[in-house]
Coordinates of C-alpha atoms in Angstrom, one line a residue:
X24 CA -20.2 3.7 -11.8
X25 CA -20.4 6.7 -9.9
X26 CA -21.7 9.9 -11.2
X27 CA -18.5 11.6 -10.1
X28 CA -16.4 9.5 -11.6
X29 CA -12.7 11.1 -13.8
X30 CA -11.8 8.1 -15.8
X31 CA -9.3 7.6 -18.7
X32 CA -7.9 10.8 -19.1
X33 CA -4.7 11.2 -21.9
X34 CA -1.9 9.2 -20.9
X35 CA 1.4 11.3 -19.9
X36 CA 4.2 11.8 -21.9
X37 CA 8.0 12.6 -20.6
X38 CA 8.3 16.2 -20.4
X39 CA 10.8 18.2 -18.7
X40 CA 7.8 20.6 -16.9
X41 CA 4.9 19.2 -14.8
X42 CA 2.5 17.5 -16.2
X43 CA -1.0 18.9 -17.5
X44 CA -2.6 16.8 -14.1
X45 CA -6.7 17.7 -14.0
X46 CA -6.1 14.6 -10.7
X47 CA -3.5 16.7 -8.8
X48 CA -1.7 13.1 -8.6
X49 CA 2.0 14.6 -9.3
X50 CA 4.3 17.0 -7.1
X51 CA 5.5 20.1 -9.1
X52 CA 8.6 21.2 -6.8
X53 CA 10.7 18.7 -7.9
X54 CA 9.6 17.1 -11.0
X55 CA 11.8 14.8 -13.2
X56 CA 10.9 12.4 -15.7
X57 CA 12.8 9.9 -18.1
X58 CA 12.6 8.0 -20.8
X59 CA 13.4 4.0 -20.8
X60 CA 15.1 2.2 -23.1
X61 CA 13.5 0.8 -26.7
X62 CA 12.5 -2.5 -27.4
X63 CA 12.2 -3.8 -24.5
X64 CA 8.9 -5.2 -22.5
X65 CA 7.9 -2.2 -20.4
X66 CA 8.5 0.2 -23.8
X67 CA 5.0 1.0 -24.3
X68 CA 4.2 1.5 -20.8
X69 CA 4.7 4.9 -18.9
X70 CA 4.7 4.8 -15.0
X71 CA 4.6 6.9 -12.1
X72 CA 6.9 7.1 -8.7
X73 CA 5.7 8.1 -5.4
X74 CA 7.7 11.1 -4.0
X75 CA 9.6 9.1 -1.5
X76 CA 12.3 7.1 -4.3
X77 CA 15.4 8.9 -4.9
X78 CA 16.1 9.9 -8.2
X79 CA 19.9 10.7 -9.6
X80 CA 19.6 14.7 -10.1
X81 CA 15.8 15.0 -8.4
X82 CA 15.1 15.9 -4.5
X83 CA 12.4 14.0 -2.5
X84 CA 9.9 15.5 -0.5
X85 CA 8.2 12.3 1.8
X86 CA 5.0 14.3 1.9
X87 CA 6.5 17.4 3.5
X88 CA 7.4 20.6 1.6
X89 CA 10.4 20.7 4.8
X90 CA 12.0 17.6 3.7
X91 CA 12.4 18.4 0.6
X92 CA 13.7 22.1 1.4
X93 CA 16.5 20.5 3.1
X94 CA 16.6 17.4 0.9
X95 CA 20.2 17.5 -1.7
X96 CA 20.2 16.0 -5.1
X97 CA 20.3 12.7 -5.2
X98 CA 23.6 10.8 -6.5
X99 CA 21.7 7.5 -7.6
X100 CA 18.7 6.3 -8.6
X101 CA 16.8 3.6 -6.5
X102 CA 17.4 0.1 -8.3
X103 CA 13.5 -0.5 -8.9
X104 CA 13.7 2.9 -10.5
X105 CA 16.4 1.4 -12.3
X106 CA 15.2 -1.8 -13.5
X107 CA 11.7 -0.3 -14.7
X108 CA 14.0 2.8 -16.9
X109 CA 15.9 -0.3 -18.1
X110 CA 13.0 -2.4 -19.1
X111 CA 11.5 0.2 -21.1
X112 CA 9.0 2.1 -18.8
X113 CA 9.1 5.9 -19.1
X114 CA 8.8 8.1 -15.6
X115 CA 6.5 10.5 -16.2
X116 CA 7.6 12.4 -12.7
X117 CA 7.0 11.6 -8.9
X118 CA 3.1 11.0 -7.0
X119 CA 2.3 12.9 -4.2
X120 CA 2.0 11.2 -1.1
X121 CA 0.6 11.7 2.6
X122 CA 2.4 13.6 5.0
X123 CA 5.5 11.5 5.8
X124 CA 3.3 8.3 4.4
X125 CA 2.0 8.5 7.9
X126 CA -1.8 7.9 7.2
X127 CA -3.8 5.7 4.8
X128 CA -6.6 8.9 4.2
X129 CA -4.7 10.3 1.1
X130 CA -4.7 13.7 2.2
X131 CA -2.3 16.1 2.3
X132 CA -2.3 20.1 4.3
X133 CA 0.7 21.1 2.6
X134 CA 0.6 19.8 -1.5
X135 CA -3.3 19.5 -1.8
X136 CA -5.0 15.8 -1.7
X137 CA -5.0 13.8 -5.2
X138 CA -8.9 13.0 -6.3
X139 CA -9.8 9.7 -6.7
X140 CA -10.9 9.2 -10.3
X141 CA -13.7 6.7 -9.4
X142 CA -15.8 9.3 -7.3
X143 CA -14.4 12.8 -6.9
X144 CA -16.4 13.2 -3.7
X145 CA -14.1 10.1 -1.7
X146 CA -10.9 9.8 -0.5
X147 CA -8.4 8.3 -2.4
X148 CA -6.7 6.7 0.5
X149 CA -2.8 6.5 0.9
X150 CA 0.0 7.1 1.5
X151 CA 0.7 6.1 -2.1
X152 CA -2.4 8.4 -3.1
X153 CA -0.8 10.3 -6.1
X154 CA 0.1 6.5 -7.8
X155 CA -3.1 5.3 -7.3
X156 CA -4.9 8.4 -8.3
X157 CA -2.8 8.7 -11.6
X158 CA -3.2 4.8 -12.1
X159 CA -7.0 4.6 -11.9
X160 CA -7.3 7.7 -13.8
X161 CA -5.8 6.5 -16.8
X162 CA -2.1 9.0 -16.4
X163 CA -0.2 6.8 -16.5
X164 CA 0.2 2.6 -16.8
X165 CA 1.2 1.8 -13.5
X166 CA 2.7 3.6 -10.2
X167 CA 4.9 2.2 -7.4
X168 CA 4.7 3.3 -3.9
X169 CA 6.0 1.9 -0.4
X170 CA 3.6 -0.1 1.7
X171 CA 3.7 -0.4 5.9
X172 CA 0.0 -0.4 6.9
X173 CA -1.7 -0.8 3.4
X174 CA 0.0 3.0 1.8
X175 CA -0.7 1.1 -1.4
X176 CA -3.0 -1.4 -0.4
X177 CA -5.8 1.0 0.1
X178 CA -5.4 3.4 -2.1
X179 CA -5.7 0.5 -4.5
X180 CA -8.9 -0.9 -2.8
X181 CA -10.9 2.8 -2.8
X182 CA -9.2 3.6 -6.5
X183 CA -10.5 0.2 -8.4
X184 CA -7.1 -0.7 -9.5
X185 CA -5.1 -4.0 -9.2
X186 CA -2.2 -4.0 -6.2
X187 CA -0.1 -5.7 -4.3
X188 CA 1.7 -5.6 -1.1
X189 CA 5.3 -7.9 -2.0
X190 CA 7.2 -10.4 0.1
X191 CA 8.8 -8.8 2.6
X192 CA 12.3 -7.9 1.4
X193 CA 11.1 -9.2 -2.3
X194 CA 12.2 -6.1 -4.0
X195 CA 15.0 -4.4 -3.5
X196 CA 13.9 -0.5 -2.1
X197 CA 16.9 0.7 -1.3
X198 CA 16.7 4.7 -2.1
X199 CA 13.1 4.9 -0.2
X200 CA 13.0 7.6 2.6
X201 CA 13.4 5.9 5.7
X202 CA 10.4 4.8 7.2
X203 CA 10.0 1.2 9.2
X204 CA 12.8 -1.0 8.1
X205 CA 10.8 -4.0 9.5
X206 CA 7.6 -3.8 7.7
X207 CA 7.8 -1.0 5.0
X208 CA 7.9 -3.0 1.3
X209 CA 7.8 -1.3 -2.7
X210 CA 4.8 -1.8 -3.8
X211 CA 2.8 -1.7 -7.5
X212 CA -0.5 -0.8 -8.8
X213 CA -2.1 -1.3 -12.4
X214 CA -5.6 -0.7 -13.8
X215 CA -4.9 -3.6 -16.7
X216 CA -3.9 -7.4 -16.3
X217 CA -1.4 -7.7 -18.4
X218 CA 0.6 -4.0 -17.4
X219 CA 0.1 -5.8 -14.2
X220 CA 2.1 -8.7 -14.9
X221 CA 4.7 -7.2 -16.9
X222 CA 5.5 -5.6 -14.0
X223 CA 5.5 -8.3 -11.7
X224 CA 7.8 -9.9 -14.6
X225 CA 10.9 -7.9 -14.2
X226 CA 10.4 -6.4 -10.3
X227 CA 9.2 -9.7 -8.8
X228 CA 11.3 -12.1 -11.2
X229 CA 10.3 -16.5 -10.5
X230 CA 8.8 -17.6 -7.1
X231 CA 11.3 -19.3 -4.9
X232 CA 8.9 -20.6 -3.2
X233 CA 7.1 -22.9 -5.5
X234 CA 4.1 -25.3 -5.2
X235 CA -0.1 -25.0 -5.6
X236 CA -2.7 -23.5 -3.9
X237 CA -5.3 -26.1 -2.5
X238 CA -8.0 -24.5 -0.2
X239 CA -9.2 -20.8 0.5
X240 CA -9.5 -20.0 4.1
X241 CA -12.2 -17.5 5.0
X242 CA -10.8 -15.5 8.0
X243 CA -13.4 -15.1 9.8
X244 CA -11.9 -12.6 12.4
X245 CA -11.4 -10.2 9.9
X246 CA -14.8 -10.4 8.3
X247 CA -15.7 -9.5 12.2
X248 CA -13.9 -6.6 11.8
X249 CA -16.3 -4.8 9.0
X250 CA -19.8 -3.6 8.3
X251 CA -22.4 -6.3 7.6
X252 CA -23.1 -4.6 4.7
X253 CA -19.6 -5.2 3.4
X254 CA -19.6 -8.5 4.8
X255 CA -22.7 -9.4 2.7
X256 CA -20.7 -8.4 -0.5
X257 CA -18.3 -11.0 -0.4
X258 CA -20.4 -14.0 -1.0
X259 CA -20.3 -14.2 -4.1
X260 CA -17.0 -13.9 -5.3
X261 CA -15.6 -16.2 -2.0
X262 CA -18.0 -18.8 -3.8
X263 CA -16.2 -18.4 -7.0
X264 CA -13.1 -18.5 -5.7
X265 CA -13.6 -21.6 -3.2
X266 CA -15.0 -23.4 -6.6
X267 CA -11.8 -22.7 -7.9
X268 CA -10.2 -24.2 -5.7
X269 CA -12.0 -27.2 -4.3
X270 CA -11.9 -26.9 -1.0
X271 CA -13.3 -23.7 1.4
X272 CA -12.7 -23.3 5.1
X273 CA -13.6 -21.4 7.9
X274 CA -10.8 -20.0 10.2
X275 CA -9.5 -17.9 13.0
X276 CA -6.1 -16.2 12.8
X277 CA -6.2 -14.3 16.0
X278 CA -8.1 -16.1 18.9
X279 CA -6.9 -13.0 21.4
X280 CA -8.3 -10.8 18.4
X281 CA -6.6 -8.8 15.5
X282 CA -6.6 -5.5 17.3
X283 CA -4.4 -6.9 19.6
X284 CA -1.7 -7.3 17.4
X285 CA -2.1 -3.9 15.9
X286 CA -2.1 -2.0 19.0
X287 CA 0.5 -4.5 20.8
X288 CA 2.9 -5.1 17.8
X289 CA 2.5 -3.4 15.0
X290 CA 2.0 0.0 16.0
X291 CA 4.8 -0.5 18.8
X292 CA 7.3 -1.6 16.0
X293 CA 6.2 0.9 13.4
X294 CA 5.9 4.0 15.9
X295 CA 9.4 2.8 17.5
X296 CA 11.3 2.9 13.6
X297 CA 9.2 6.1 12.3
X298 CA 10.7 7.3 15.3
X299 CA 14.1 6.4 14.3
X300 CA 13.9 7.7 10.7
X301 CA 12.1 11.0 11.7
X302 CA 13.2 12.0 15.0
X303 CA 15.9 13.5 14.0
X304 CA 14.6 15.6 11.4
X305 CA 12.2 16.9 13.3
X306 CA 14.1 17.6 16.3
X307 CA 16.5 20.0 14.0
X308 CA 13.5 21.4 11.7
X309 CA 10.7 21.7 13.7
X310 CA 8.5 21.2 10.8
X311 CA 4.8 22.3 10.6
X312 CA 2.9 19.3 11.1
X313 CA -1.0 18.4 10.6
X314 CA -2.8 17.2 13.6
X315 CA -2.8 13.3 12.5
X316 CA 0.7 13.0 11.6
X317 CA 1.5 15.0 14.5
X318 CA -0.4 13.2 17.3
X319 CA 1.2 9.9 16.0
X320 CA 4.7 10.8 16.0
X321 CA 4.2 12.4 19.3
X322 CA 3.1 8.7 20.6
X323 CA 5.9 7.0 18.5
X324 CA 8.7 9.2 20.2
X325 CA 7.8 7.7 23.8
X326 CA 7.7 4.3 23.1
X327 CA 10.9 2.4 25.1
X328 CA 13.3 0.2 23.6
X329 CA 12.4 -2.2 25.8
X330 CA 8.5 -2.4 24.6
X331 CA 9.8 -2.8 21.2
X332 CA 12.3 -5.2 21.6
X333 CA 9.5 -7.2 23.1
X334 CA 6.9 -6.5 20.2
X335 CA 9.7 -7.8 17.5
X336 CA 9.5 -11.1 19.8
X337 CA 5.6 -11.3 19.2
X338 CA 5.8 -10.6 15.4
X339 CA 7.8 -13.6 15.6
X340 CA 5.2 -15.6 16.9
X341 CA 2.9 -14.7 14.4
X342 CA 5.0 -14.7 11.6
X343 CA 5.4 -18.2 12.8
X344 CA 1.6 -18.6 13.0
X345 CA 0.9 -17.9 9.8
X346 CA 3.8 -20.0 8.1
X347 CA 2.3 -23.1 9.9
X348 CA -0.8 -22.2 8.6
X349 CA 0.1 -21.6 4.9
X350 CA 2.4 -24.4 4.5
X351 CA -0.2 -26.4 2.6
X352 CA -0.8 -24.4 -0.1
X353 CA -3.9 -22.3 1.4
X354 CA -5.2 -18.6 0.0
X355 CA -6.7 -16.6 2.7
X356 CA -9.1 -14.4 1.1
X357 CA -9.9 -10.9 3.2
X358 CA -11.4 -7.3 2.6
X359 CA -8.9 -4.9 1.6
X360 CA -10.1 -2.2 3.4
X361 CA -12.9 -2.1 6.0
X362 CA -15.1 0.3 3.5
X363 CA -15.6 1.6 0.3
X364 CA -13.7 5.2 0.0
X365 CA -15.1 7.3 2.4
X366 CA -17.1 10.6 1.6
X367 CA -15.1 13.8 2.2
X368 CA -17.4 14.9 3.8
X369 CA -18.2 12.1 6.5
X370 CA -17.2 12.8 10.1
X371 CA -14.2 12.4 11.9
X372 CA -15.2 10.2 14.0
X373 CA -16.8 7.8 11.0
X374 CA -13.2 8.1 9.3
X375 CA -11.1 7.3 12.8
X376 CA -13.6 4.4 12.7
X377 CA -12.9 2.9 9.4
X378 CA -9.4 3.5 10.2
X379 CA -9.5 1.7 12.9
X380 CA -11.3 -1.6 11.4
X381 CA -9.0 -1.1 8.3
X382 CA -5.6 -1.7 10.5
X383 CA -7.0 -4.8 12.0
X384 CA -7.6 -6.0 8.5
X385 CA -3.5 -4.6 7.3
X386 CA -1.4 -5.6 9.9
X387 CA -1.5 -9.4 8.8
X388 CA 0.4 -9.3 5.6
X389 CA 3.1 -7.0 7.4
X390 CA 3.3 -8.8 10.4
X391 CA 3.7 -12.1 8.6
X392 CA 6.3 -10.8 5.7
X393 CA 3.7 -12.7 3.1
X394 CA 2.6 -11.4 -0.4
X395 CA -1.0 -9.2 0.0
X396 CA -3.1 -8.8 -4.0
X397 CA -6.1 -6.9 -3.6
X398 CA -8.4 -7.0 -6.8
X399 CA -11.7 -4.5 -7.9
X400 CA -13.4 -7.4 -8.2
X401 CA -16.4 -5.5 -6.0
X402 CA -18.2 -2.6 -6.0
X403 CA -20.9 -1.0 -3.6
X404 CA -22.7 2.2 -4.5
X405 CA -21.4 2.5 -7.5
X406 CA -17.8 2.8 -6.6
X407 CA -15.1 0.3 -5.8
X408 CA -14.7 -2.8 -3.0
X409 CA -11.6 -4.5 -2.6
X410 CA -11.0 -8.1 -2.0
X411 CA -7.9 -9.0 -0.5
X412 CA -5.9 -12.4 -1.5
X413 CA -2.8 -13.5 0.7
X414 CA -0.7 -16.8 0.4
X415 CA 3.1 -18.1 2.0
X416 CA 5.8 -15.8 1.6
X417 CA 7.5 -15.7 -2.1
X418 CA 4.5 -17.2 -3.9
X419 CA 3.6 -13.4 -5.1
X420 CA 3.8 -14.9 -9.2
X421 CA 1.6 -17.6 -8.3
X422 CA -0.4 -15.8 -6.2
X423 CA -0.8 -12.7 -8.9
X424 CA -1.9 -15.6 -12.3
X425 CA -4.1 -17.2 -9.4
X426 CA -6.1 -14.4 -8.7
X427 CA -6.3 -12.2 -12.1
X428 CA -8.4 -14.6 -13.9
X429 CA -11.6 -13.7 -11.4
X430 CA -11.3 -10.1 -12.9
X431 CA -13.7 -9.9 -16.1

């Protein structure tokens, strides 16, 4: 473990001020928190929300200190919300989040940038970086946050924590900030197994889609995508896995090459809906916003209706593709991300790279509406390595006991 590492700090307590928070993991502005009900199985647990989930008498802020200004009191509580109060689970208050949850860095200009409990000098990765921070810290039980491009999925991967991207449509996020109807799930993070499947127990509910897994598929295009250091890493535990199993192949997802469907598809879909959800807002606010953010919206508001109509075609394909491919019970096993959590200090350029690898590596679970687990099962100088399971849509139960019993 790191030398920098903030680990097991005391667990949060429902308070009606902000939270003593030494991970700067929860927004102050417009803090709420509530108990759950007794005796039931999430009773002991308490859990954070990322900051884009309306909350009945609570404002939202999406990562921007302008939409929450003009942001109203919410009349309802989003149903996850809902079920987790209602299953025992205390909120503890709402997890800061990227700007508009449009990056995966973790940082923030306007509300500061949560610290990633495993190595204070790394990113913590987002946009679900407050949940992941508080999670792998010890604040709190579990977190959920919303998931496009990996928002929890890497966060979870640089923050050692269990997480998973869902099914799409596998639970219900209604009362999310608008984002990319298309891809954009609710997603859940845990440090422990059995929080972890407690969770999954009353958001996911039974598979519908029920049968065995039979083979792992190593994707070989996406272990293309990443250092060879980080390639070299995975040996071991695809060897463990594969034993599991029986039965270990070698495949291809993408013969005209992942980055293709990230720069063709998803990005054209995403940019086209981020458009939809934000355009207006920004139009009538003119918010103040930081070069990244900023540079992709500006791309987003000139793509045609005619491009993306076109890219919802190809995501058919694929999501075709990769139904084929997964009908007979296979695991593909992936990194999560394409690195370790960066330094803070590393360059721009060295972070754009990552960034770039990492979406080649993201877009499949997305693009292909199937569950996405990614385990700490890894760690390289001292800090945290993701490994990334996927299987057929709605096997996210199966796929959860499958690959828990390779953490120690």
């Amino acid at each position: 473990m790191s030398n920098y590492a903030m680990k097991q700090l005391e667990k949060l307590t429902v308070s009606t001020t902000p939270p003593y928070d030494p991970l700067q993991s929860f927004v102050r502005d417009n803090h709420i928190a509530i108990k759950g009900l007794s005796g039931k199985l999430l009773s002991s647990y308490v859990f954070g929300a990322k900051d884009v989930f309306r909350i009945k008498g609570s404002t939202w802020g999406n990562g921007h200190p302008d939409w929450l200004r003009y942001s109203e009191p919410d009349s309802f509580t989003a149903s996850a919300i809902t079920r987790l109060l209602d299953n025992g689970a205390d909120l503890v208050g709402k997890t800061v989040c990227d700007e508009l949850c449009y990056s995966i860095s973790g940082e923030n200009w306007h509300y500061g940038s949560p610290l990633n409990p495993t190595d204070t000098r790394r990113l913590t990765g987002g946009s679900s970086s407050g949940s992941c921070s508080a999670t792998a810290g010890g604040l709190v039980d579990f977190a959920i946050g919303s998931d496009c491009l990996g928002s929890v999925r890497v966060p979870a991967s640089y923050n050692g924590i269990i997480g998973i991207r869902p099914s799409y449509e596998r639970i219900q996020n209604d009362g999310e900030a608008p984002y990319c109807k298309s891809m954009d799930v609710l997603g859940f993070v845990a440090s422990e197994k059995q929080v972890f499947q407690d969770v999954a127990t009353v958001l996911l509910g039974e598979d519908s889609n029920k049968g065995k897994f039979t083979k792992l598929y190593i994707v070989d295009d996406a272990f293309e995508m990443v250092d060879k250091k980080v390639k070299e890493a995975f040996d071991g535990v695809m060897n463990e896995i594969g034993n599991k199993l029986g039965k270990v192949e070698h495949i291809t997802i993408a013969e005209e090459g992942l980055d293709y469907w990230v720069k063709e598809v998803f990005q054209v879909i995403q940019g086209y809906e981020i458009w939809e959800s934000y355009g207006g807002f920004i139009n009538a606010y003119r918010p103040r916003l930081s070069p990244g953010p900023k540079d992709r919206l500006e791309k987003a508001s000139k793509i045609t209706r005619e491009r993306y109509l076109e890219a919802k075609e190809k995501k058919k394909e694929f999501l075709q593709r990769m139904e084929t491919l997964l009908l007979d019970g296979a695991v593909l096993i992936t990194p999560t991300a394409s690195s370790i959590a960066p330094l803070k200090s590393a360059t721009l350029k060295e972070i754009d790279r990552l960034r770039t690898q990492s979406s080649n590596l993201l877009c499949i679970s997305p693009l292909a509406e199937i569950p996405q687990l990614t385990l700490p099962l890894l760690e390289q100088d001292g800090v945290p390595l993701g490994v990334t399971l996927m299987s057929a849509k709605h096997t996210d139960r199966a796929l959860i006991d499958f690959g828990l019993q390779f953490m120690k």
